[in-house]
């Protein structure tokens, strides 16, 4: 991270035992929209923001693995997201043929969503394996070439979407059980958003568990720090990194499915926006920190929804604002460490 | 007992444009410590890296027992029973001591945990700092971890690159005692600049100069040979 004026600030605001002050400040900022809206609206927007944040997290978690951990700048991440969305769109069509989308029971709808997420993950991972083998492996450690070549891959993948599925926007049907809302004492919470929140938490838990508690996680973290030691210990680090890359883009594809159902539409360039969101999340959270990405996504999701309600035109800018504010206070991101 | 476990025959290797190994030939007998000596840049570390598959062997043969291993990948060579302790504290600083060990364990059997007990006897500090991040250990403890983590597997041969580098003299003495206990169980190839340590633990030695072996001797008789030591090592 940049040196200079910023390094004059103490590292980490909680260092001098004033963590509670930070807590109050965060609480104040979080609750500040209440000045301009009533509590019910606030809760509705919060639920929406959390759901959006969880979808951001799923895109960003893949990027955290690939960019944060493996230090590969994969500009095709958004294209994987779009691929996942389109695979989801096609599969929804097939499940509709079974009658599990427009008229399904809760169980059928749940199965539909889970199967689609799994297939999207696999398709993403498969394309990822090919991409990593052929392209990425040649450019490890070279950011400029990574950007250029994955940008090219991204164009190819988006054009392929246009060939397979056409140029137009398509409407995505949400399975019946996840349409509509729960109405709890006038607070209207969209059902799909609850699904998104639950799934996001599960994805977060699984990634953390694998990285922190399993031998595979140890090997991955070790390989990021020093490939040579891991290799001379007896592990095929190339194969492991291929696996991490596949998992990362698979997560992007899963997030694509969720976003397609969240926005109820797909279009070929849909990956671009979410890629930049994900990039911001990873930077806010701190490179390579899954926990940081999780918090960062929630911050962006919430801020976006509050501001979109109060000042619709400022909604896109608020992300940049959150990012800038975070980096001013912590130049390495929320949970980032200085090298 | 004294069969040949490792053979290098006319090995050439390059780093970038530099022709570092210019036909190394040597044989390592099983049991004991074979020391590679020589000035800086003589090719000692590169020899170890070539054995390990980290430096590309341009020509020549490297045999582990009867298997020709030149051209194999490092992880493959490691799985064939070659342990490698690289220069400069080859440990993972961001992992805890426990995680460093778990990473090293290629198999987790009862035998692994028995070896673990031996390692704790050898380096008690590692047990004390079991859950501490390796980056926070002292220099000596880091080197103990670097060597200890390699001992958890059942090796045919251990390659150790300059373990004394940057250690205080008292720690070097301790290190020597540890190496003497380790050599009872496995064959060691040691690259070492510290002649006292080399003499303390070594049984055989090869002197390298400009990428070739220029002298081969028993460690004890080299230590008496002041002329050679001055000529090749600049000591005495």
Coordinates of C-alpha atoms in Angstrom, one line a residue:
Chain A
X1 CA 0.0 0.0 0.0
X2 CA 1.0 3.6 -0.5
X3 CA 3.4 5.1 2.0
X4 CA 3.7 8.7 2.8
X5 CA 1.3 10.8 4.8
X6 CA -0.9 7.8 5.6
X7 CA 1.7 5.9 7.5
X8 CA 1.9 8.8 10.1
X9 CA -1.4 7.5 11.4
X10 CA -1.2 4.8 14.0
X11 CA -1.7 1.4 12.5
X12 CA -5.1 0.0 13.3
X13 CA -7.4 2.3 15.2
X14 CA -8.1 -0.2 17.9
X15 CA -4.5 -0.4 19.0
X16 CA -4.8 2.1 21.9
X17 CA -7.7 0.4 23.6
X18 CA -10.4 2.6 22.1
X19 CA -12.2 -0.1 20.3
X20 CA -15.5 0.8 21.9
X21 CA -15.2 4.3 20.3
X22 CA -14.9 2.7 16.9
X23 CA -17.9 0.5 17.7
X24 CA -20.0 3.5 18.6
X25 CA -18.9 5.4 15.5
X26 CA -19.7 2.4 13.3
X27 CA -23.1 2.0 15.0
X28 CA -23.8 5.7 14.5
X29 CA -23.0 5.6 10.8
X30 CA -25.0 2.4 10.4
X31 CA -28.1 3.9 12.1
X32 CA -27.7 7.4 10.6
X33 CA -30.2 6.7 7.8
X34 CA -32.9 6.7 10.5
X35 CA -32.7 10.5 10.5
X36 CA -34.4 10.5 7.1
X37 CA -36.6 7.4 7.2
X38 CA -38.9 5.4 9.5
X39 CA -37.8 2.3 11.2
X40 CA -39.8 -0.1 9.0
X41 CA -38.2 1.3 5.8
X42 CA -34.9 1.0 7.5
X43 CA -35.4 -2.7 8.3
X44 CA -36.6 -3.4 4.8
X45 CA -33.6 -1.7 3.3
X46 CA -31.3 -3.4 5.7
X47 CA -32.6 -6.8 4.7
X48 CA -32.2 -5.9 1.0
X49 CA -28.7 -4.5 1.7
X50 CA -27.7 -7.7 3.5
X51 CA -28.9 -9.8 0.7
X52 CA -27.2 -7.7 -1.9
X53 CA -24.1 -7.8 0.3
X54 CA -24.2 -11.6 0.4
X55 CA -24.3 -11.8 -3.4
X56 CA -21.4 -9.4 -3.6
X57 CA -19.6 -11.6 -1.1
X58 CA -20.1 -14.6 -3.3
X59 CA -18.5 -12.8 -6.2
X60 CA -15.9 -11.3 -4.1
X61 CA -15.0 -14.5 -2.2
X62 CA -13.9 -16.1 -5.5
X63 CA -11.9 -13.0 -6.2
X64 CA -10.4 -13.1 -2.7
X65 CA -9.1 -16.6 -3.4
X66 CA -7.8 -15.7 -6.8
X67 CA -6.6 -12.2 -6.4
X68 CA -6.1 -11.9 -2.7
X69 CA -4.6 -15.3 -2.0
X70 CA -3.0 -16.4 -5.3
X71 CA -2.2 -12.8 -6.4
X72 CA -3.6 -13.4 -9.9
X73 CA -5.5 -10.5 -11.5
X74 CA -8.2 -12.3 -13.3
X75 CA -10.1 -9.8 -15.4
X76 CA -12.3 -12.6 -16.6
X77 CA -13.9 -13.0 -13.2
X78 CA -17.0 -11.1 -14.3
X79 CA -17.3 -13.3 -17.4
X80 CA -17.5 -16.3 -15.1
X81 CA -20.2 -14.5 -13.2
X82 CA -22.2 -14.0 -16.4
X83 CA -21.6 -17.6 -17.5
X84 CA -23.0 -18.8 -14.2
X85 CA -26.0 -16.5 -14.6
X86 CA -26.8 -17.9 -18.1
X87 CA -26.3 -21.5 -17.1
X88 CA -28.7 -20.8 -14.3
X89 CA -31.1 -19.2 -16.8
X90 CA -31.0 -22.2 -19.1
X91 CA -31.4 -24.7 -16.2
X92 CA -34.4 -22.8 -14.8
X93 CA -36.0 -23.3 -18.2
X94 CA -35.4 -27.1 -17.9
X95 CA -36.8 -27.2 -14.4
X96 CA -39.8 -25.2 -15.5
X97 CA -40.4 -28.0 -18.0
X98 CA -40.6 -30.3 -15.0
X99 CA -43.0 -27.8 -13.4
X100 CA -40.7 -27.1 -10.5
X101 CA -40.3 -23.3 -11.1
X102 CA -43.7 -21.7 -11.7
X103 CA -45.7 -24.2 -9.7
X104 CA -43.3 -26.0 -7.6
X105 CA -43.6 -26.9 -3.9
X106 CA -41.0 -25.4 -1.5
X107 CA -39.0 -28.6 -1.6
X108 CA -39.0 -28.7 -5.4
X109 CA -38.0 -25.0 -5.6
X110 CA -35.2 -25.5 -3.1
X111 CA -33.9 -28.5 -5.0
X112 CA -34.1 -26.5 -8.2
X113 CA -32.0 -23.7 -6.7
X114 CA -29.4 -26.0 -5.1
X115 CA -29.0 -28.1 -8.3
X116 CA -28.6 -25.0 -10.4
X117 CA -26.0 -23.5 -8.0
X118 CA -24.1 -26.8 -8.0
X119 CA -24.1 -27.1 -11.8
X120 CA -23.2 -23.4 -12.3
X121 CA -20.3 -24.0 -9.9
X122 CA -19.1 -27.0 -11.9
X123 CA -19.4 -25.3 -15.2
X124 CA -17.5 -22.3 -13.9
X125 CA -14.8 -24.6 -12.4
X126 CA -14.5 -26.6 -15.6
X127 CA -14.0 -23.5 -17.7
X128 CA -11.7 -22.2 -15.0
X129 CA -9.6 -25.4 -15.2
X130 CA -9.1 -25.0 -18.9
X131 CA -8.3 -21.3 -18.6
X132 CA -5.8 -21.8 -15.8
X133 CA -4.1 -24.7 -17.6
X134 CA -3.8 -22.9 -20.9
X135 CA -3.4 -19.3 -20.0
X136 CA -3.0 -18.3 -16.4
X137 CA -0.2 -20.8 -15.7
X138 CA 2.0 -19.0 -18.2
X139 CA 1.6 -15.6 -16.5
X140 CA 1.9 -16.3 -12.7
X141 CA 3.7 -13.5 -11.0
X142 CA 3.3 -11.0 -13.9
X143 CA 0.3 -8.7 -13.3
X144 CA 0.5 -6.8 -16.5
X145 CA 0.3 -9.9 -18.7
X146 CA -2.3 -11.3 -16.4
X147 CA -4.5 -8.3 -17.0
X148 CA -4.0 -8.3 -20.7
X149 CA -4.5 -12.0 -21.3
X150 CA -7.4 -12.5 -18.9
X151 CA -9.1 -9.4 -20.4
X152 CA -8.9 -11.2 -23.8
X153 CA -10.3 -14.4 -22.2
X154 CA -13.1 -12.3 -20.8
X155 CA -14.0 -10.9 -24.3
X156 CA -14.0 -14.4 -25.7
X157 CA -16.2 -15.7 -22.9
X158 CA -18.7 -12.9 -23.3
X159 CA -18.9 -13.3 -27.0
X160 CA -19.5 -17.0 -26.5
X161 CA -22.5 -16.1 -24.4
X162 CA -23.8 -14.0 -27.2
X163 CA -23.3 -16.9 -29.6
X164 CA -25.0 -19.5 -27.4
X165 CA -27.7 -17.4 -25.8
X166 CA -28.1 -14.4 -28.0
X167 CA -27.6 -10.7 -27.6
X168 CA -30.8 -9.7 -25.8
X169 CA -31.6 -9.4 -22.2
X170 CA -33.6 -12.3 -20.9
X171 CA -36.1 -12.4 -18.1
X172 CA -35.3 -14.9 -15.3
X173 CA -38.1 -16.6 -13.5
X174 CA -37.6 -17.0 -9.8
X175 CA -38.9 -20.3 -8.4
X176 CA -42.3 -19.9 -6.8
X177 CA -41.3 -20.5 -3.2
X178 CA -38.9 -17.7 -3.3
X179 CA -41.2 -15.1 -4.8
X180 CA -43.1 -12.6 -2.8
X181 CA -42.4 -11.6 0.7
X182 CA -42.9 -12.4 4.4
X183 CA -44.8 -9.7 6.1
X184 CA -43.8 -9.5 9.8
X185 CA -45.5 -6.6 11.6
X186 CA -45.5 -4.4 8.5
X187 CA -41.9 -5.2 7.8
X188 CA -41.8 -6.7 4.3
X189 CA -38.9 -9.0 3.7
X190 CA -38.4 -10.5 0.3
X191 CA -38.2 -14.3 0.5
X192 CA -35.4 -14.6 -2.1
X193 CA -33.3 -12.2 0.0
X194 CA -33.5 -14.5 3.0
X195 CA -32.3 -17.3 0.8
X196 CA -29.4 -15.1 -0.4
X197 CA -28.5 -14.2 3.1
X198 CA -28.5 -17.9 4.3
X199 CA -26.5 -19.1 1.3
X200 CA -24.0 -16.3 1.8
X201 CA -23.4 -17.2 5.4
X202 CA -23.0 -20.9 4.4
X203 CA -20.5 -20.1 1.7
X204 CA -18.6 -17.9 4.1
X205 CA -18.5 -20.6 6.8
X206 CA -17.4 -23.3 4.3
X207 CA -14.5 -21.2 2.9
X208 CA -13.3 -20.2 6.4
X209 CA -13.5 -23.8 7.6
X210 CA -11.6 -25.2 4.7
X211 CA -8.9 -22.5 4.8
X212 CA -8.4 -22.5 8.6
X213 CA -9.1 -26.0 9.7
X214 CA -8.2 -28.5 7.0
X215 CA -4.8 -29.7 5.7
X216 CA -5.8 -28.5 2.2
X217 CA -6.2 -25.0 3.7
X218 CA -2.8 -25.2 5.3
X219 CA -1.3 -26.2 2.0
X220 CA -3.0 -23.4 0.1
X221 CA -2.0 -20.7 2.6
X222 CA 1.5 -22.1 2.6
X223 CA 1.7 -22.2 -1.2
X224 CA 0.7 -18.6 -1.3
X225 CA 3.5 -17.7 1.0
X226 CA 6.2 -19.8 -0.5
X227 CA 5.6 -22.2 -3.4
X228 CA 9.1 -23.7 -3.2
X229 CA 8.8 -25.0 0.3
X230 CA 5.4 -26.6 -0.4
X231 CA 6.8 -28.2 -3.5
X232 CA 9.9 -29.6 -1.9
X233 CA 7.8 -30.9 0.9
X234 CA 6.0 -33.1 -1.6
X235 CA 2.9 -31.4 -2.9
X236 CA 2.1 -30.7 -6.5
X237 CA 1.5 -27.0 -6.0
X238 CA 0.4 -26.4 -9.6
X239 CA -2.5 -28.8 -9.2
X240 CA -3.5 -27.3 -5.9
X241 CA -3.5 -23.8 -7.4
X242 CA -5.5 -25.0 -10.4
X243 CA -8.0 -26.2 -7.8
X244 CA -8.1 -22.9 -5.9
X245 CA -8.6 -21.1 -9.2
X246 CA -11.4 -23.4 -10.1
X247 CA -13.1 -22.9 -6.8
X248 CA -12.7 -19.2 -7.1
X249 CA -14.4 -18.9 -10.5
X250 CA -16.9 -21.5 -9.5
X251 CA -18.0 -19.2 -6.7
X252 CA -18.3 -16.4 -9.2
X253 CA -20.6 -18.5 -11.3
X254 CA -22.7 -19.4 -8.3
X255 CA -23.0 -15.7 -7.5
X256 CA -24.0 -15.1 -11.1
X257 CA -27.0 -17.4 -10.6
X258 CA -28.0 -15.6 -7.4
X259 CA -27.7 -12.2 -9.1
X260 CA -29.7 -13.4 -12.1
X261 CA -32.5 -14.3 -9.7
X262 CA -32.1 -11.2 -7.6
X263 CA -32.4 -8.9 -10.6
X264 CA -34.7 -11.3 -12.5
X265 CA -32.8 -10.8 -15.7
X266 CA -29.6 -11.7 -17.4
X267 CA -27.6 -9.9 -20.1
X268 CA -24.2 -10.7 -21.6
X269 CA -22.3 -7.8 -20.1
X270 CA -23.7 -8.3 -16.6
X271 CA -20.3 -9.5 -15.3
X272 CA -18.7 -6.1 -15.6
X273 CA -20.5 -4.2 -12.9
X274 CA -20.2 -7.0 -10.4
X275 CA -16.5 -7.5 -11.2
X276 CA -15.8 -3.9 -10.1
X277 CA -18.0 -4.3 -7.0
X278 CA -16.0 -7.5 -6.1
X279 CA -12.7 -5.7 -6.7
X280 CA -13.8 -2.9 -4.3
X281 CA -14.9 -5.5 -1.7
X282 CA -11.6 -7.3 -1.8
X283 CA -9.7 -4.0 -1.5
X284 CA -12.0 -2.8 1.4
X285 CA -11.7 -6.1 3.1
X286 CA -7.9 -6.4 2.8
X287 CA -6.1 -8.7 0.3
X288 CA -6.6 -12.3 0.9
X289 CA -8.8 -11.9 4.0
X290 CA -12.1 -13.8 3.5
X291 CA -13.5 -12.3 6.7
X292 CA -12.6 -8.8 5.5
X293 CA -14.4 -9.5 2.2
X294 CA -17.4 -10.6 4.1
X295 CA -17.6 -7.4 6.1
X296 CA -16.7 -5.3 3.1
X297 CA -19.5 -6.8 1.1
X298 CA -22.0 -6.1 3.8
X299 CA -20.8 -2.5 4.1
X300 CA -21.2 -2.0 0.3
X301 CA -24.6 -3.7 0.1
X302 CA -26.0 -1.8 3.0
X303 CA -24.6 1.6 1.9
X304 CA -25.9 1.1 -1.6
X305 CA -29.4 0.4 -0.4
X306 CA -29.7 3.2 2.1
X307 CA -28.3 5.7 -0.4
X308 CA -30.3 4.4 -3.3
X309 CA -33.4 5.1 -1.3
X310 CA -32.4 8.5 0.0
X311 CA -30.4 9.9 -3.0
X312 CA -30.9 7.5 -5.9
X313 CA -28.4 9.4 -8.1
X314 CA -25.6 9.0 -5.5
X315 CA -26.0 5.3 -5.1
X316 CA -23.2 4.3 -7.4
X317 CA -20.8 6.8 -6.0
X318 CA -21.3 5.7 -2.4
X319 CA -19.2 2.6 -3.0
X320 CA -16.2 4.6 -4.0
X321 CA -16.8 6.7 -0.9
X322 CA -16.9 3.7 1.4
X323 CA -13.7 2.4 -0.2
X324 CA -11.9 5.7 0.0
X325 CA -13.0 6.2 3.7
X326 CA -11.8 2.7 4.6
X327 CA -8.5 3.1 2.9
X328 CA -7.9 6.4 4.6
X329 CA -8.3 4.8 8.0
X330 CA -6.7 1.5 7.2
X331 CA -4.5 1.7 4.1
X332 CA -4.3 -2.1 3.9
X333 CA -8.0 -2.7 4.1
X334 CA -10.1 -3.9 7.0
X335 CA -8.2 -7.1 7.8
X336 CA -5.2 -6.6 5.6
X337 CA -1.7 -6.8 6.8
X338 CA 1.3 -5.0 5.7
X339 CA 3.8 -7.2 4.0
Chain B
X1 CA 25.9 -50.4 5.5
X2 CA 28.0 -48.1 3.4
X3 CA 26.2 -48.6 0.1
X4 CA 25.9 -45.6 -2.3
X5 CA 22.6 -43.8 -1.9
X6 CA 23.0 -40.8 -4.1
X7 CA 25.1 -40.5 -7.2
X8 CA 25.7 -37.4 -9.4
X9 CA 27.5 -38.0 -12.6
X10 CA 28.8 -35.1 -14.8
X11 CA 25.8 -32.8 -13.8
X12 CA 25.5 -29.5 -15.6
X13 CA 23.0 -26.8 -14.6
X14 CA 22.4 -23.2 -15.4
X15 CA 20.9 -20.3 -13.6
X16 CA 19.8 -17.8 -16.2
X17 CA 22.8 -17.4 -18.5
X18 CA 25.3 -18.5 -15.9
X19 CA 26.7 -22.0 -16.2
X20 CA 26.8 -22.8 -12.5
X21 CA 27.3 -26.6 -12.4
X22 CA 30.0 -27.6 -14.9
X23 CA 30.1 -31.3 -14.5
X24 CA 29.6 -32.2 -10.8
X25 CA 30.3 -35.9 -10.0
X26 CA 30.0 -37.2 -6.5
X27 CA 28.7 -40.1 -4.5
X28 CA 27.1 -40.1 -1.2
X29 CA 27.3 -43.2 1.1
X30 CA 24.4 -44.1 3.2
X31 CA 24.7 -43.2 6.9
X32 CA 26.9 -40.3 8.0
X33 CA 27.1 -36.7 6.9
X34 CA 28.6 -35.7 3.6
X35 CA 29.6 -32.1 3.6
X36 CA 29.9 -29.9 0.5
X37 CA 32.5 -27.2 1.0
X38 CA 33.7 -24.4 -1.2
X39 CA 33.8 -20.7 -1.7
X40 CA 30.8 -18.6 -2.3
X41 CA 29.4 -19.2 -5.7
X42 CA 31.2 -22.5 -6.1
X43 CA 27.8 -24.2 -6.8
X44 CA 27.1 -25.9 -3.5
X45 CA 23.5 -24.7 -3.1
X46 CA 22.8 -25.2 -6.8
X47 CA 24.0 -28.8 -6.4
X48 CA 21.4 -29.4 -3.7
X49 CA 18.8 -27.6 -5.8
X50 CA 19.6 -29.7 -8.8
X51 CA 19.2 -32.9 -6.7
X52 CA 15.9 -31.6 -5.5
X53 CA 14.7 -30.8 -9.0
X54 CA 14.6 -27.0 -8.3
X55 CA 17.4 -26.3 -10.7
X56 CA 17.0 -27.7 -14.2
X57 CA 19.7 -30.2 -15.0
X58 CA 20.9 -29.6 -18.5
X59 CA 22.9 -32.8 -18.8
X60 CA 24.3 -35.6 -16.5
X61 CA 22.7 -38.2 -14.3
X62 CA 21.4 -38.0 -10.8
X63 CA 20.5 -41.3 -9.2
X64 CA 18.8 -41.9 -5.9
X65 CA 19.6 -45.5 -5.1
X66 CA 18.9 -47.1 -8.5
X67 CA 16.4 -44.5 -9.8
X68 CA 17.5 -41.8 -12.2
X69 CA 15.7 -38.7 -10.8
X70 CA 17.1 -35.9 -12.9
X71 CA 14.2 -34.1 -14.6
X72 CA 11.6 -35.2 -12.0
X73 CA 9.5 -32.5 -10.3
X74 CA 10.5 -31.4 -6.8
X75 CA 7.3 -32.8 -5.2
X76 CA 8.0 -36.2 -6.8
X77 CA 11.6 -36.2 -5.6
X78 CA 10.4 -35.3 -2.1
X79 CA 7.9 -38.2 -2.1
X80 CA 10.7 -40.5 -3.1
X81 CA 12.3 -39.8 0.3
X82 CA 14.5 -36.8 -0.2
X83 CA 14.1 -34.2 2.6
X84 CA 15.2 -30.6 1.8
X85 CA 16.0 -27.8 4.2
X86 CA 16.6 -24.7 2.0
X87 CA 18.8 -21.8 2.9
X88 CA 17.4 -18.9 5.0
X89 CA 15.0 -20.5 7.4
X90 CA 12.8 -22.5 5.1
X91 CA 9.6 -22.2 7.1
X92 CA 6.2 -20.6 6.6
X93 CA 6.2 -17.5 8.7
X94 CA 2.4 -16.9 8.6
X95 CA 1.6 -20.4 9.7
X96 CA 1.9 -21.6 13.3
X97 CA 4.5 -24.1 14.4
X98 CA 1.8 -26.7 14.5
X99 CA 0.6 -25.9 11.0
X100 CA 4.2 -26.0 9.7
X101 CA 4.4 -29.5 11.0
X102 CA 1.1 -30.6 9.6
X103 CA 2.1 -29.3 6.3
X104 CA 5.2 -31.4 6.4
X105 CA 3.5 -34.6 7.3
X106 CA 3.0 -36.5 4.0
X107 CA 1.3 -39.2 6.0
X108 CA -0.1 -39.1 9.4
X109 CA 0.5 -42.4 11.0
X110 CA 1.6 -43.6 14.5
X111 CA 5.1 -43.6 13.3
X112 CA 4.8 -39.9 12.3
X113 CA 3.7 -39.0 15.9
X114 CA 6.5 -41.1 17.3
X115 CA 9.0 -39.2 15.2
X116 CA 7.3 -36.0 16.5
X117 CA 8.1 -37.1 20.0
X118 CA 11.8 -37.5 19.0
X119 CA 11.7 -34.0 17.4
X120 CA 10.3 -32.5 20.6
X121 CA 13.2 -34.2 22.6
X122 CA 15.6 -32.7 20.1
X123 CA 14.1 -29.2 20.0
X124 CA 12.0 -28.7 23.1
X125 CA 11.2 -25.1 22.2
X126 CA 9.1 -26.2 19.4
X127 CA 6.7 -27.9 21.8
X128 CA 6.6 -24.8 23.9
X129 CA 5.7 -22.5 21.0
X130 CA 3.4 -25.1 19.3
X131 CA 0.6 -22.6 18.5
X132 CA 2.8 -19.6 17.9
X133 CA 3.2 -18.1 14.4
X134 CA 6.5 -19.3 13.1
X135 CA 7.4 -15.7 12.1
X136 CA 7.5 -14.7 15.7
X137 CA 10.1 -17.3 16.7
X138 CA 13.8 -16.3 17.3
X139 CA 16.4 -17.0 14.7
X140 CA 17.6 -20.2 16.3
X141 CA 14.1 -21.5 16.9
X142 CA 13.2 -20.8 13.2
X143 CA 16.2 -22.9 12.2
X144 CA 15.1 -25.7 14.6
X145 CA 11.6 -25.6 13.0
X146 CA 13.1 -25.6 9.5
X147 CA 15.1 -28.8 10.3
X148 CA 12.5 -30.3 12.6
X149 CA 9.6 -30.0 10.1
X150 CA 11.6 -32.1 7.6
X151 CA 12.3 -34.8 10.1
X152 CA 8.6 -35.8 10.5
X153 CA 8.7 -37.9 7.4
X154 CA 10.7 -41.1 7.0
X155 CA 13.5 -40.0 4.7
X156 CA 16.2 -41.9 2.9
X157 CA 18.4 -38.7 2.7
X158 CA 18.3 -35.2 4.0
X159 CA 19.7 -32.2 2.1
X160 CA 20.5 -29.3 4.4
X161 CA 21.7 -25.9 3.0
X162 CA 23.7 -23.8 5.3
X163 CA 21.9 -24.2 8.6
X164 CA 24.4 -22.1 10.6
X165 CA 23.9 -19.0 8.5
X166 CA 23.1 -16.0 10.7
X167 CA 23.1 -18.0 13.9
X168 CA 25.0 -16.9 17.1
X169 CA 28.1 -19.1 17.8
X170 CA 26.4 -20.8 20.8
X171 CA 23.5 -21.7 18.7
X172 CA 25.8 -23.1 16.0
X173 CA 27.3 -25.4 18.7
X174 CA 23.8 -26.6 19.7
X175 CA 22.9 -27.1 16.1
X176 CA 25.9 -29.3 15.7
X177 CA 24.8 -31.5 18.6
X178 CA 21.4 -31.8 17.1
X179 CA 22.8 -32.8 13.7
X180 CA 24.9 -35.4 15.3
X181 CA 21.8 -37.0 16.8
X182 CA 19.9 -36.7 13.5
X183 CA 22.7 -38.4 11.6
X184 CA 22.2 -41.6 13.7
X185 CA 18.9 -42.1 11.9
X186 CA 19.4 -40.8 8.4
X187 CA 21.9 -39.8 5.7
X188 CA 22.7 -36.1 5.5
X189 CA 24.1 -34.0 2.7
X190 CA 25.2 -30.7 4.3
X191 CA 26.2 -27.5 2.6
X192 CA 28.2 -25.5 5.2
X193 CA 30.4 -22.4 5.2
X194 CA 31.2 -22.8 8.9
X195 CA 34.2 -25.1 8.9
X196 CA 34.0 -25.8 12.6
X197 CA 30.4 -27.1 12.3
X198 CA 31.4 -29.0 9.2
X199 CA 34.3 -30.7 11.0
X200 CA 32.1 -31.4 14.1
X201 CA 29.4 -33.3 12.2
X202 CA 30.9 -34.3 8.8
X203 CA 32.2 -37.8 7.9
X204 CA 33.0 -37.3 4.2
X205 CA 33.5 -34.1 2.3
X206 CA 33.7 -32.8 -1.3
X207 CA 35.2 -29.5 -2.1
X208 CA 33.6 -27.6 -5.0
X209 CA 35.1 -24.9 -7.0
X210 CA 33.7 -23.2 -10.1
X211 CA 31.0 -25.8 -10.5
X212 CA 33.2 -28.9 -10.3
X213 CA 34.4 -31.2 -7.5
X214 CA 38.0 -30.5 -7.0
X215 CA 38.7 -32.6 -4.0
X216 CA 37.2 -35.6 -2.2
X217 CA 38.2 -36.7 1.3
X218 CA 37.3 -37.9 4.7
X219 CA 36.4 -34.9 6.8
X220 CA 38.9 -35.8 9.5
X221 CA 41.9 -36.0 7.1
X222 CA 40.9 -32.7 5.3
X223 CA 40.9 -31.0 8.7
X224 CA 44.6 -31.9 9.0
X225 CA 45.5 -30.9 5.4
X226 CA 46.3 -27.2 5.9
X227 CA 47.6 -26.7 2.3
X228 CA 44.3 -27.8 0.7
X229 CA 42.2 -25.9 3.1
X230 CA 44.1 -22.7 2.3
X231 CA 44.0 -23.4 -1.4
X232 CA 40.3 -24.1 -1.7
X233 CA 38.6 -22.6 1.3
X234 CA 40.9 -19.8 2.2
X235 CA 41.2 -20.9 5.8
X236 CA 44.2 -22.0 8.0

